[in-house]
PDB file of N, CA and C in Angstrom:
ATOM      1  N   MET A   1     103.493  67.477 122.636  1.00 91.00           N
ATOM      2  CA  MET A   1     104.245  68.027 121.517  1.00 91.00           C
ATOM      3  C   MET A   1     104.168  69.549 121.551  1.00 91.00           C
ATOM      4  N   ALA A   2     105.186  70.158 120.995  1.00 94.00           N
ATOM      5  CA  ALA A   2     105.252  71.613 120.927  1.00 94.00           C
ATOM      6  C   ALA A   2     104.348  72.129 119.804  1.00 94.00           C
ATOM      7  N   LEU A   3     103.870  73.341 119.982  1.00 96.00           N
ATOM      8  CA  LEU A   3     102.976  73.984 119.024  1.00 96.00           C
ATOM      9  C   LEU A   3     103.749  75.055 118.268  1.00 96.00           C
ATOM     10  N   PHE A   4     103.547  75.116 116.953  1.00 97.00           N
ATOM     11  CA  PHE A   4     104.260  76.066 116.105  1.00 97.00           C
ATOM     12  C   PHE A   4     103.288  76.773 115.171  1.00 97.00           C
ATOM     13  N   ILE A   5     103.634  78.004 114.816  1.00 97.00           N
ATOM     14  CA  ILE A   5     102.875  78.760 113.813  1.00 97.00           C
ATOM     15  C   ILE A   5     103.839  79.062 112.675  1.00 97.00           C
ATOM     16  N   THR A   6     103.433  78.697 111.477  1.00 96.00           N
ATOM     17  CA  THR A   6     104.267  78.922 110.298  1.00 96.00           C
ATOM     18  C   THR A   6     103.559  79.875 109.355  1.00 96.00           C
ATOM     19  N   TYR A   7     104.304  80.865 108.884  1.00 96.00           N
ATOM     20  CA  TYR A   7     103.819  81.826 107.896  1.00 96.00           C
ATOM     21  C   TYR A   7     104.604  81.567 106.607  1.00 96.00           C
ATOM     22  N   ALA A   8     103.935  81.610 105.478  1.00 96.00           N
ATOM     23  CA  ALA A   8     104.626  81.413 104.199  1.00 96.00           C
ATOM     24  C   ALA A   8     103.956  82.232 103.114  1.00 96.00           C
ATOM     25  N   SER A   9     104.723  82.542 102.094  1.00 96.00           N
ATOM     26  CA  SER A   9     104.203  83.236 100.916  1.00 96.00           C
ATOM     27  C   SER A   9     104.576  82.427  99.681  1.00 96.00           C
ATOM     28  N   TYR A  10     103.630  82.291  98.778  1.00 95.00           N
ATOM     29  CA  TYR A  10     103.902  81.558  97.545  1.00 95.00           C
ATOM     30  C   TYR A  10     104.818  82.355  96.643  1.00 95.00           C
ATOM     31  N   SER A  11     105.715  81.666  95.964  1.00 95.00           N
ATOM     32  CA  SER A  11     106.552  82.273  94.937  1.00 95.00           C
ATOM     33  C   SER A  11     105.714  82.379  93.658  1.00 95.00           C
ATOM     34  N   GLN A  12     106.267  83.000  92.654  1.00 95.00           N
ATOM     35  CA  GLN A  12     105.561  83.099  91.372  1.00 95.00           C
ATOM     36  C   GLN A  12     105.288  81.703  90.813  1.00 95.00           C
ATOM     37  N   SER A  13     106.254  80.802  90.910  1.00 95.00           N
ATOM     38  CA  SER A  13     106.045  79.446  90.382  1.00 95.00           C
ATOM     39  C   SER A  13     105.013  78.687  91.228  1.00 95.00           C
ATOM     40  N   GLY A  14     104.978  78.949  92.520  1.00 94.00           N
ATOM     41  CA  GLY A  14     103.970  78.320  93.370  1.00 94.00           C
ATOM     42  C   GLY A  14     102.562  78.756  93.011  1.00 94.00           C
ATOM     43  N   ILE A  15     102.398  80.041  92.759  1.00 94.00           N
ATOM     44  CA  ILE A  15     101.083  80.562  92.352  1.00 94.00           C
ATOM     45  C   ILE A  15     100.699  79.999  90.990  1.00 94.00           C
ATOM     46  N   GLN A  16     101.667  79.940  90.077  1.00 96.00           N
ATOM     47  CA  GLN A  16     101.384  79.375  88.754  1.00 96.00           C
ATOM     48  C   GLN A  16     100.945  77.919  88.874  1.00 96.00           C
ATOM     49  N   GLY A  17     101.602  77.166  89.752  1.00 95.00           N
ATOM     50  CA  GLY A  17     101.229  75.772  89.962  1.00 95.00           C
ATOM     51  C   GLY A  17      99.813  75.636  90.512  1.00 95.00           C
ATOM     52  N   LEU A  18      99.451  76.505  91.457  1.00 94.00           N
ATOM     53  CA  LEU A  18      98.093  76.473  92.021  1.00 94.00           C
ATOM     54  C   LEU A  18      97.039  76.846  90.981  1.00 94.00           C
ATOM     55  N   MET A  19      97.393  77.790  90.119  1.00 96.00           N
ATOM     56  CA  MET A  19      96.439  78.192  89.084  1.00 96.00           C
ATOM     57  C   MET A  19      96.284  77.085  88.037  1.00 96.00           C
ATOM     58  N   LYS A  20      97.377  76.404  87.719  1.00 97.00           N
ATOM     59  CA  LYS A  20      97.332  75.320  86.737  1.00 97.00           C
ATOM     60  C   LYS A  20      96.546  74.123  87.272  1.00 97.00           C
ATOM     61  N   LYS A  21      96.744  73.838  88.567  1.00 96.00           N
ATOM     62  CA  LYS A  21      96.064  72.704  89.183  1.00 96.00           C
ATOM     63  C   LYS A  21      95.598  73.108  90.590  1.00 96.00           C
ATOM     64  N   PRO A  22      94.461  73.823  90.662  1.00 95.00           N
ATOM     65  CA  PRO A  22      93.967  74.234  91.979  1.00 95.00           C
ATOM     66  C   PRO A  22      93.674  73.009  92.853  1.00 95.00           C
ATOM     67  N   GLU A  23      94.220  73.020  94.066  1.00 94.00           N
ATOM     68  CA  GLU A  23      93.998  71.896  94.972  1.00 94.00           C
ATOM     69  C   GLU A  23      94.213  72.317  96.416  1.00 94.00           C
ATOM     70  N   ASP A  24      93.610  71.576  97.312  1.00 94.00           N
ATOM     71  CA  ASP A  24      93.804  71.743  98.743  1.00 94.00           C
ATOM     72  C   ASP A  24      95.172  71.166  99.087  1.00 94.00           C
ATOM     73  N   ARG A  25      96.070  71.968  99.602  1.00 93.00           N
ATOM     74  CA  ARG A  25      97.444  71.540  99.871  1.00 93.00           C
ATOM     75  C   ARG A  25      97.619  70.909 101.250  1.00 93.00           C
ATOM     76  N   SER A  26      96.538  70.776 102.028  1.00 94.00           N
ATOM     77  CA  SER A  26      96.671  70.238 103.379  1.00 94.00           C
ATOM     78  C   SER A  26      97.167  68.787 103.384  1.00 94.00           C
ATOM     79  N   GLY A  27      96.778  67.983 102.406  1.00 95.00           N
ATOM     80  CA  GLY A  27      97.227  66.583 102.339  1.00 95.00           C
ATOM     81  C   GLY A  27      98.732  66.452 102.174  1.00 95.00           C
ATOM     82  N   PRO A  28      99.304  67.122 101.155  1.00 95.00           N
ATOM     83  CA  PRO A  28     100.759  67.037 100.987  1.00 95.00           C
ATOM     84  C   PRO A  28     101.540  67.614 102.176  1.00 95.00           C
ATOM     85  N   ILE A  29     100.996  68.658 102.794  1.00 95.00           N
ATOM     86  CA  ILE A  29     101.681  69.236 103.951  1.00 95.00           C
ATOM     87  C   ILE A  29     101.619  68.273 105.134  1.00 95.00           C
ATOM     88  N   GLN A  30     100.452  67.646 105.353  1.00 96.00           N
ATOM     89  CA  GLN A  30     100.344  66.674 106.436  1.00 96.00           C
ATOM     90  C   GLN A  30     101.269  65.487 106.195  1.00 96.00           C
ATOM     91  N   ALA A  31     101.374  65.055 104.942  1.00 97.00           N
ATOM     92  CA  ALA A  31     102.264  63.932 104.615  1.00 97.00           C
ATOM     93  C   ALA A  31     103.711  64.261 104.978  1.00 97.00           C
ATOM     94  N   LEU A  32     104.107  65.499 104.756  1.00 96.00           N
ATOM     95  CA  LEU A  32     105.458  65.917 105.103  1.00 96.00           C
ATOM     96  C   LEU A  32     105.639  65.958 106.625  1.00 96.00           C
ATOM     97  N   LEU A  33     104.651  66.484 107.332  1.00 97.00           N
ATOM     98  CA  LEU A  33     104.730  66.514 108.797  1.00 97.00           C
ATOM     99  C   LEU A  33     104.709  65.104 109.395  1.00 97.00           C
ATOM    100  N   ASP A  34     104.014  64.177 108.744  1.00 97.00           N
ATOM    101  CA  ASP A  34     104.011  62.784 109.201  1.00 97.00           C
ATOM    102  C   ASP A  34     105.436  62.233 109.288  1.00 97.00           C
ATOM    103  N   LYS A  35     106.283  62.646 108.362  1.00 97.00           N
ATOM    104  CA  LYS A  35     107.650  62.139 108.303  1.00 97.00           C
ATOM    105  C   LYS A  35     108.485  62.558 109.518  1.00 97.00           C
ATOM    106  N   VAL A  36     108.057  63.633 110.219  1.00 96.00           N
ATOM    107  CA  VAL A  36     108.786  64.075 111.417  1.00 96.00           C
ATOM    108  C   VAL A  36     107.965  63.856 112.688  1.00 96.00           C
ATOM    109  N   GLY A  37     106.857  63.131 112.557  1.00 97.00           N
ATOM    110  CA  GLY A  37     106.025  62.845 113.725  1.00 97.00           C
ATOM    111  C   GLY A  37     105.140  63.993 114.145  1.00 97.00           C
ATOM    112  N   GLY A  38     104.846  64.890 113.215  1.00 97.00           N
ATOM    113  CA  GLY A  38     104.017  66.053 113.526  1.00 97.00           C
ATOM    114  C   GLY A  38     102.632  65.962 112.910  1.00 97.00           C
ATOM    115  N   ARG A  39     101.834  67.006 113.132  1.00 97.00           N
ATOM    116  CA  ARG A  39     100.505  67.054 112.536  1.00 97.00           C
ATOM    117  C   ARG A  39     100.074  68.489 112.321  1.00 97.00           C
ATOM    118  N   VAL A  40      99.251  68.684 111.293  1.00 97.00           N
ATOM    119  CA  VAL A  40      98.640  69.979 111.032  1.00 97.00           C
ATOM    120  C   VAL A  40      97.461  70.142 111.992  1.00 97.00           C
ATOM    121  N   VAL A  41      97.473  71.214 112.765  1.00 97.00           N
ATOM    122  CA  VAL A  41      96.348  71.537 113.643  1.00 97.00           C
ATOM    123  C   VAL A  41      95.342  72.378 112.865  1.00 97.00           C
ATOM    124  N   ALA A  42      95.844  73.351 112.107  1.00 97.00           N
ATOM    125  CA  ALA A  42      95.002  74.209 111.276  1.00 97.00           C
ATOM    126  C   ALA A  42      95.848  74.766 110.141  1.00 97.00           C
ATOM    127  N   LEU A  43      95.220  74.939 108.995  1.00 97.00           N
ATOM    128  CA  LEU A  43      95.909  75.482 107.826  1.00 97.00           C
ATOM    129  C   LEU A  43      94.968  76.468 107.150  1.00 97.00           C
ATOM    130  N   TYR A  44      95.453  77.695 106.960  1.00 97.00           N
ATOM    131  CA  TYR A  44      94.633  78.749 106.359  1.00 97.00           C
ATOM    132  C   TYR A  44      95.372  79.407 105.210  1.00 97.00           C
ATOM    133  N   MET A  45      94.657  79.709 104.141  1.00 95.00           N
ATOM    134  CA  MET A  45      95.164  80.552 103.080  1.00 95.00           C
ATOM    135  C   MET A  45      94.708  81.966 103.451  1.00 95.00           C
ATOM    136  N   THR A  46      95.624  82.920 103.398  1.00 95.00           N
ATOM    137  CA  THR A  46      95.324  84.259 103.882  1.00 95.00           C
ATOM    138  C   THR A  46      95.678  85.309 102.833  1.00 95.00           C
ATOM    139  N   THR A  47      95.258  86.515 103.090  1.00 92.00           N
ATOM    140  CA  THR A  47      95.627  87.641 102.240  1.00 92.00           C
ATOM    141  C   THR A  47      96.483  88.587 103.069  1.00 92.00           C
ATOM    142  N   GLY A  48      97.270  89.391 102.394  1.00 90.00           N
ATOM    143  CA  GLY A  48      98.143  90.309 103.107  1.00 90.00           C
ATOM    144  C   GLY A  48      99.594  89.899 102.944  1.00 90.00           C
ATOM    145  N   THR A  49     100.378  90.060 103.982  1.00 92.00           N
ATOM    146  CA  THR A  49     101.810  89.778 103.923  1.00 92.00           C
ATOM    147  C   THR A  49     102.104  88.307 103.663  1.00 92.00           C
ATOM    148  N   ASN A  50     101.278  87.418 104.215  1.00 96.00           N
ATOM    149  CA  ASN A  50     101.482  85.979 104.066  1.00 96.00           C
ATOM    150  C   ASN A  50     100.325  85.346 103.308  1.00 96.00           C
ATOM    151  N   ASP A  51     100.641  84.322 102.530  1.00 96.00           N
ATOM    152  CA  ASP A  51      99.615  83.585 101.798  1.00 96.00           C
ATOM    153  C   ASP A  51      99.108  82.388 102.587  1.00 96.00           C
ATOM    154  N   VAL A  52      99.948  81.885 103.503  1.00 96.00           N
ATOM    155  CA  VAL A  52      99.638  80.680 104.253  1.00 96.00           C
ATOM    156  C   VAL A  52      99.943  80.923 105.734  1.00 96.00           C
ATOM    157  N   VAL A  53      99.029  80.486 106.593  1.00 97.00           N
ATOM    158  CA  VAL A  53      99.282  80.439 108.029  1.00 97.00           C
ATOM    159  C   VAL A  53      98.920  79.030 108.480  1.00 97.00           C
ATOM    160  N   MET A  54      99.889  78.347 109.084  1.00 97.00           N
ATOM    161  CA  MET A  54      99.656  76.982 109.540  1.00 97.00           C
ATOM    162  C   MET A  54      99.983  76.877 111.020  1.00 97.00           C
ATOM    163  N   ILE A  55      99.130  76.201 111.743  1.00 97.00           N
ATOM    164  CA  ILE A  55      99.405  75.848 113.127  1.00 97.00           C
ATOM    165  C   ILE A  55      99.659  74.353 113.124  1.00 97.00           C
ATOM    166  N   SER A  56     100.790  73.958 113.701  1.00 97.00           N
ATOM    167  CA  SER A  56     101.151  72.542 113.697  1.00 97.00           C
ATOM    168  C   SER A  56     101.736  72.138 115.045  1.00 97.00           C
ATOM    169  N   GLU A  57     101.758  70.835 115.258  1.00 97.00           N
ATOM    170  CA  GLU A  57     102.424  70.257 116.416  1.00 97.00           C
ATOM    171  C   GLU A  57     103.553  69.386 115.893  1.00 97.00           C
ATOM    172  N   ALA A  58     104.667  69.407 116.593  1.00 96.00           N
ATOM    173  CA  ALA A  58     105.802  68.571 116.231  1.00 96.00           C
ATOM    174  C   ALA A  58     106.617  68.295 117.491  1.00 96.00           C
ATOM    175  N   PRO A  59     107.364  67.204 117.481  1.00 94.00           N
ATOM    176  CA  PRO A  59     108.160  66.866 118.650  1.00 94.00           C
ATOM    177  C   PRO A  59     109.209  67.918 119.000  1.00 94.00           C
ATOM    178  N   ASP A  60     109.715  68.641 117.991  1.00 90.00           N
ATOM    179  CA  ASP A  60     110.835  69.538 118.228  1.00 90.00           C
ATOM    180  C   ASP A  60     110.830  70.656 117.197  1.00 90.00           C
ATOM    181  N   GLY A  61     111.359  71.804 117.578  1.00 90.00           N
ATOM    182  CA  GLY A  61     111.439  72.927 116.652  1.00 90.00           C
ATOM    183  C   GLY A  61     112.291  72.630 115.435  1.00 90.00           C
ATOM    184  N   ALA A  62     113.293  71.793 115.600  1.00 93.00           N
ATOM    185  CA  ALA A  62     114.131  71.429 114.463  1.00 93.00           C
ATOM    186  C   ALA A  62     113.316  70.716 113.389  1.00 93.00           C
ATOM    187  N   ASP A  63     112.308  69.965 113.812  1.00 94.00           N
ATOM    188  CA  ASP A  63     111.446  69.268 112.851  1.00 94.00           C
ATOM    189  C   ASP A  63     110.689  70.250 111.976  1.00 94.00           C
ATOM    190  N   THR A  64     110.111  71.281 112.594  1.00 92.00           N
ATOM    191  CA  THR A  64     109.320  72.236 111.808  1.00 92.00           C
ATOM    192  C   THR A  64     110.210  73.090 110.919  1.00 92.00           C
ATOM    193  N   VAL A  65     111.413  73.399 111.382  1.00 91.00           N
ATOM    194  CA  VAL A  65     112.338  74.159 110.547  1.00 91.00           C
ATOM    195  C   VAL A  65     112.747  73.314 109.342  1.00 91.00           C
ATOM    196  N   ALA A  66     112.998  72.034 109.554  1.00 94.00           N
ATOM    197  CA  ALA A  66     113.360  71.140 108.448  1.00 94.00           C
ATOM    198  C   ALA A  66     112.228  71.035 107.432  1.00 94.00           C
ATOM    199  N   VAL A  67     110.990  70.948 107.903  1.00 94.00           N
ATOM    200  CA  VAL A  67     109.833  70.907 106.997  1.00 94.00           C
ATOM    201  C   VAL A  67     109.775  72.193 106.183  1.00 94.00           C
ATOM    202  N   GLY A  68     109.933  73.339 106.841  1.00 93.00           N
ATOM    203  CA  GLY A  68     109.923  74.620 106.132  1.00 93.00           C
ATOM    204  C   GLY A  68     111.017  74.721 105.098  1.00 93.00           C
ATOM    205  N   MET A  69     112.204  74.225 105.446  1.00 94.00           N
ATOM    206  CA  MET A  69     113.315  74.249 104.498  1.00 94.00           C
ATOM    207  C   MET A  69     113.035  73.366 103.291  1.00 94.00           C
ATOM    208  N   ALA A  70     112.442  72.193 103.528  1.00 95.00           N
ATOM    209  CA  ALA A  70     112.119  71.276 102.427  1.00 95.00           C
ATOM    210  C   ALA A  70     111.110  71.907 101.475  1.00 95.00           C
ATOM    211  N   VAL A  71     110.101  72.573 102.038  1.00 94.00           N
ATOM    212  CA  VAL A  71     109.101  73.229 101.193  1.00 94.00           C
ATOM    213  C   VAL A  71     109.738  74.394 100.435  1.00 94.00           C
ATOM    214  N   ALA A  72     110.561  75.185 101.116  1.00 94.00           N
ATOM    215  CA  ALA A  72     111.227  76.312 100.457  1.00 94.00           C
ATOM    216  C   ALA A  72     112.150  75.830  99.331  1.00 94.00           C
ATOM    217  N   ALA A  73     112.817  74.703  99.546  1.00 95.00           N
ATOM    218  CA  ALA A  73     113.723  74.167  98.528  1.00 95.00           C
ATOM    219  C   ALA A  73     112.989  73.768  97.253  1.00 95.00           C
ATOM    220  N   SER A  74     111.673  73.504  97.364  1.00 94.00           N
ATOM    221  CA  SER A  74     110.890  73.141  96.183  1.00 94.00           C
ATOM    222  C   SER A  74     110.701  74.325  95.245  1.00 94.00           C
ATOM    223  N   GLY A  75     110.923  75.544  95.758  1.00 95.00           N
ATOM    224  CA  GLY A  75     110.726  76.743  94.951  1.00 95.00           C
ATOM    225  C   GLY A  75     109.296  77.237  94.941  1.00 95.00           C
ATOM    226  N   SER A  76     108.401  76.569  95.654  1.00 95.00           N
ATOM    227  CA  SER A  76     106.982  76.954  95.615  1.00 95.00           C
ATOM    228  C   SER A  76     106.635  78.086  96.573  1.00 95.00           C
ATOM    229  N   VAL A  77     107.522  78.367  97.513  1.00 94.00           N
ATOM    230  CA  VAL A  77     107.286  79.490  98.420  1.00 94.00           C
ATOM    231  C   VAL A  77     108.488  80.423  98.399  1.00 94.00           C
ATOM    232  N   SER A  78     108.237  81.709  98.622  1.00 87.00           N
ATOM    233  CA  SER A  78     109.318  82.684  98.583  1.00 87.00           C
ATOM    234  C   SER A  78     109.859  82.972  99.969  1.00 87.00           C
ATOM    235  N   LYS A  79     109.094  82.672 101.002  1.00 89.00           N
ATOM    236  CA  LYS A  79     109.594  82.845 102.361  1.00 89.00           C
ATOM    237  C   LYS A  79     108.793  81.955 103.304  1.00 89.00           C
ATOM    238  N   VAL A  80     109.473  81.476 104.328  1.00 94.00           N
ATOM    239  CA  VAL A  80     108.835  80.646 105.348  1.00 94.00           C
ATOM    240  C   VAL A  80     109.361  81.120 106.695  1.00 94.00           C
ATOM    241  N   GLU A  81     108.452  81.346 107.630  1.00 95.00           N
ATOM    242  CA  GLU A  81     108.845  81.731 108.985  1.00 95.00           C
ATOM    243  C   GLU A  81     108.057  80.869 109.965  1.00 95.00           C
ATOM    244  N   THR A  82     108.757  80.206 110.859  1.00 95.00           N
ATOM    245  CA  THR A  82     108.110  79.368 111.860  1.00 95.00           C
ATOM    246  C   THR A  82     108.466  79.876 113.244  1.00 95.00           C
ATOM    247  N   VAL A  83     107.452  80.043 114.075  1.00 96.00           N
ATOM    248  CA  VAL A  83     107.656  80.502 115.448  1.00 96.00           C
ATOM    249  C   VAL A  83     107.042  79.506 116.420  1.00 96.00           C
ATOM    250  N   ARG A  84     107.601  79.407 117.594  1.00 96.00           N
ATOM    251  CA  ARG A  84     107.074  78.528 118.652  1.00 96.00           C
ATOM    252  C   ARG A  84     105.917  79.256 119.325  1.00 96.00           C
ATOM    253  N   ALA A  85     104.870  78.526 119.639  1.00 96.00           N
ATOM    254  CA  ALA A  85     103.708  79.090 120.330  1.00 96.00           C
ATOM    255  C   ALA A  85     103.534  78.390 121.672  1.00 96.00           C
ATOM    256  N   TRP A  86     103.158  79.143 122.682  1.00 96.00           N
ATOM    257  CA  TRP A  86     102.918  78.592 124.015  1.00 96.00           C
ATOM    258  C   TRP A  86     101.498  78.931 124.443  1.00 96.00           C
ATOM    259  N   THR A  87     100.881  78.043 125.196  1.00 94.00           N
ATOM    260  CA  THR A  87      99.579  78.340 125.783  1.00 94.00           C
ATOM    261  C   THR A  87      99.784  79.366 126.893  1.00 94.00           C
ATOM    262  N   GLY A  88      98.684  79.932 127.374  1.00 96.00           N
ATOM    263  CA  GLY A  88      98.775  80.884 128.474  1.00 96.00           C
ATOM    264  C   GLY A  88      99.432  80.270 129.698  1.00 96.00           C
ATOM    265  N   ALA A  89      99.042  79.050 130.041  1.00 95.00           N
ATOM    266  CA  ALA A  89      99.612  78.375 131.213  1.00 95.00           C
ATOM    267  C   ALA A  89     101.101  78.112 131.030  1.00 95.00           C
ATOM    268  N   GLU A  90     101.494  77.705 129.835  1.00 94.00           N
ATOM    269  CA  GLU A  90     102.917  77.464 129.574  1.00 94.00           C
ATOM    270  C   GLU A  90     103.714  78.758 129.729  1.00 94.00           C
ATOM    271  N   PHE A  91     103.124  79.858 129.258  1.00 96.00           N
ATOM    272  CA  PHE A  91     103.852  81.125 129.319  1.00 96.00           C
ATOM    273  C   PHE A  91     103.938  81.651 130.742  1.00 96.00           C
ATOM    274  N   VAL A  92     102.956  81.350 131.580  1.00 97.00           N
ATOM    275  CA  VAL A  92     103.038  81.717 132.998  1.00 97.00           C
ATOM    276  C   VAL A  92     104.254  81.046 133.623  1.00 97.00           C
ATOM    277  N   ALA A  93     104.467  79.766 133.311  1.00 96.00           N
ATOM    278  CA  ALA A  93     105.626  79.050 133.841  1.00 96.00           C
ATOM    279  C   ALA A  93     106.928  79.687 133.356  1.00 96.00           C
ATOM    280  N   ILE A  94     106.950  80.129 132.112  1.00 96.00           N
ATOM    281  CA  ILE A  94     108.139  80.795 131.569  1.00 96.00           C
ATOM    282  C   ILE A  94     108.381  82.114 132.305  1.00 96.00           C
ATOM    283  N   ALA A  95     107.319  82.886 132.534  1.00 96.00           N
ATOM    284  CA  ALA A  95     107.446  84.163 133.241  1.00 96.00           C
ATOM    285  C   ALA A  95     107.935  83.945 134.678  1.00 96.00           C
ATOM    286  N   LYS A  96     107.444  82.888 135.325  1.00 95.00           N
ATOM    287  CA  LYS A  96     107.901  82.584 136.683  1.00 95.00           C
ATOM    288  C   LYS A  96     109.399  82.262 136.684  1.00 95.00           C
ATOM    289  N   LYS A  97     109.820  81.483 135.710  1.00 95.00           N
ATOM    290  CA  LYS A  97     111.244  81.144 135.613  1.00 95.00           C
ATOM    291  C   LYS A  97     112.073  82.402 135.379  1.00 95.00           C
ATOM    292  N   ALA A  98     111.579  83.278 134.503  1.00 94.00           N
ATOM    293  CA  ALA A  98     112.280  84.535 134.229  1.00 94.00           C
ATOM    294  C   ALA A  98     112.401  85.370 135.497  1.00 94.00           C
ATOM    295  N   GLY A  99     111.349  85.362 136.330  1.00 93.00           N
ATOM    296  CA  GLY A  99     111.373  86.095 137.583  1.00 93.00           C
ATOM    297  C   GLY A  99     112.462  85.617 138.523  1.00 93.00           C
ATOM    298  N   THR A 100     112.751  84.335 138.498  1.00 93.00           N
ATOM    299  CA  THR A 100     113.815  83.802 139.368  1.00 93.00           C
ATOM    300  C   THR A 100     115.201  84.184 138.847  1.00 93.00           C
ATOM    301  N   LEU A 101     115.294  84.597 137.596  1.00 93.00           N
ATOM    302  CA  LEU A 101     116.569  84.948 137.002  1.00 93.00           C
ATOM    303  C   LEU A 101     116.852  86.454 137.051  1.00 93.00           C
ATOM    304  N   THR A 102     115.833  87.229 137.402  1.00 88.00           N
ATOM    305  CA  THR A 102     115.982  88.687 137.435  1.00 88.00           C
ATOM    306  C   THR A 102     117.133  89.063 138.362  1.00 88.00           C
ATOM    307  N   GLY A 103     117.989  89.899 137.863  1.00 84.00           N
ATOM    308  CA  GLY A 103     119.154  90.341 138.633  1.00 84.00           C
ATOM    309  C   GLY A 103     120.360  89.427 138.491  1.00 84.00           C
ATOM    310  N   ALA A 104     120.197  88.270 137.885  1.00 85.00           N
ATOM    311  CA  ALA A 104     121.314  87.338 137.725  1.00 85.00           C
ATOM    312  C   ALA A 104     122.178  87.654 136.512  1.00 85.00           C
ATOM    313  N   TYR A 105     121.662  88.472 135.615  1.00 87.00           N
ATOM    314  CA  TYR A 105     122.397  88.800 134.396  1.00 87.00           C
ATOM    315  C   TYR A 105     123.140  90.115 134.593  1.00 87.00           C
ATOM    316  N   THR A 106     124.401  90.120 134.241  1.00 87.00           N
ATOM    317  CA  THR A 106     125.211  91.347 134.299  1.00 87.00           C
ATOM    318  C   THR A 106     125.280  91.912 132.882  1.00 87.00           C
ATOM    319  N   PRO A 107     124.686  93.089 132.683  1.00 87.00           N
ATOM    320  CA  PRO A 107     124.714  93.669 131.339  1.00 87.00           C
ATOM    321  C   PRO A 107     126.119  94.165 130.970  1.00 87.00           C
ATOM    322  N   PRO A 108     126.379  94.264 129.677  1.00 92.00           N
ATOM    323  CA  PRO A 108     127.693  94.749 129.253  1.00 92.00           C
ATOM    324  C   PRO A 108     127.903  96.194 129.673  1.00 92.00           C
ATOM    325  N   GLY A 109     129.159  96.563 129.858  1.00 89.00           N
ATOM    326  CA  GLY A 109     129.507  97.934 130.168  1.00 89.00           C
ATOM    327  C   GLY A 109     129.615  98.112 131.601  1.00 89.00           C
TER     328      GLY A 109
END
């Protein structure tokens, strides 16, 4: 399965909900990922630009984007960003492929 990193920030209503009923949100998030065949690898509450950083596995990037959209639609987060992550070995293979394509692209102009 592919590995993804998701960054999110709570909305005002999301923070109010957490303050009203403080709880570990990993269960509900895992339940949502279960619906697309994914799993939470790690989930952290953070400070700074993002309130949440999650590492997850899912069969496809469309699955993680759909999960992010579903959570955003709830109004509990103000922004969600999901990026694909590759291991070092996976990225070496990508770099090798890129090397075979060098010079094949004709730039505009």
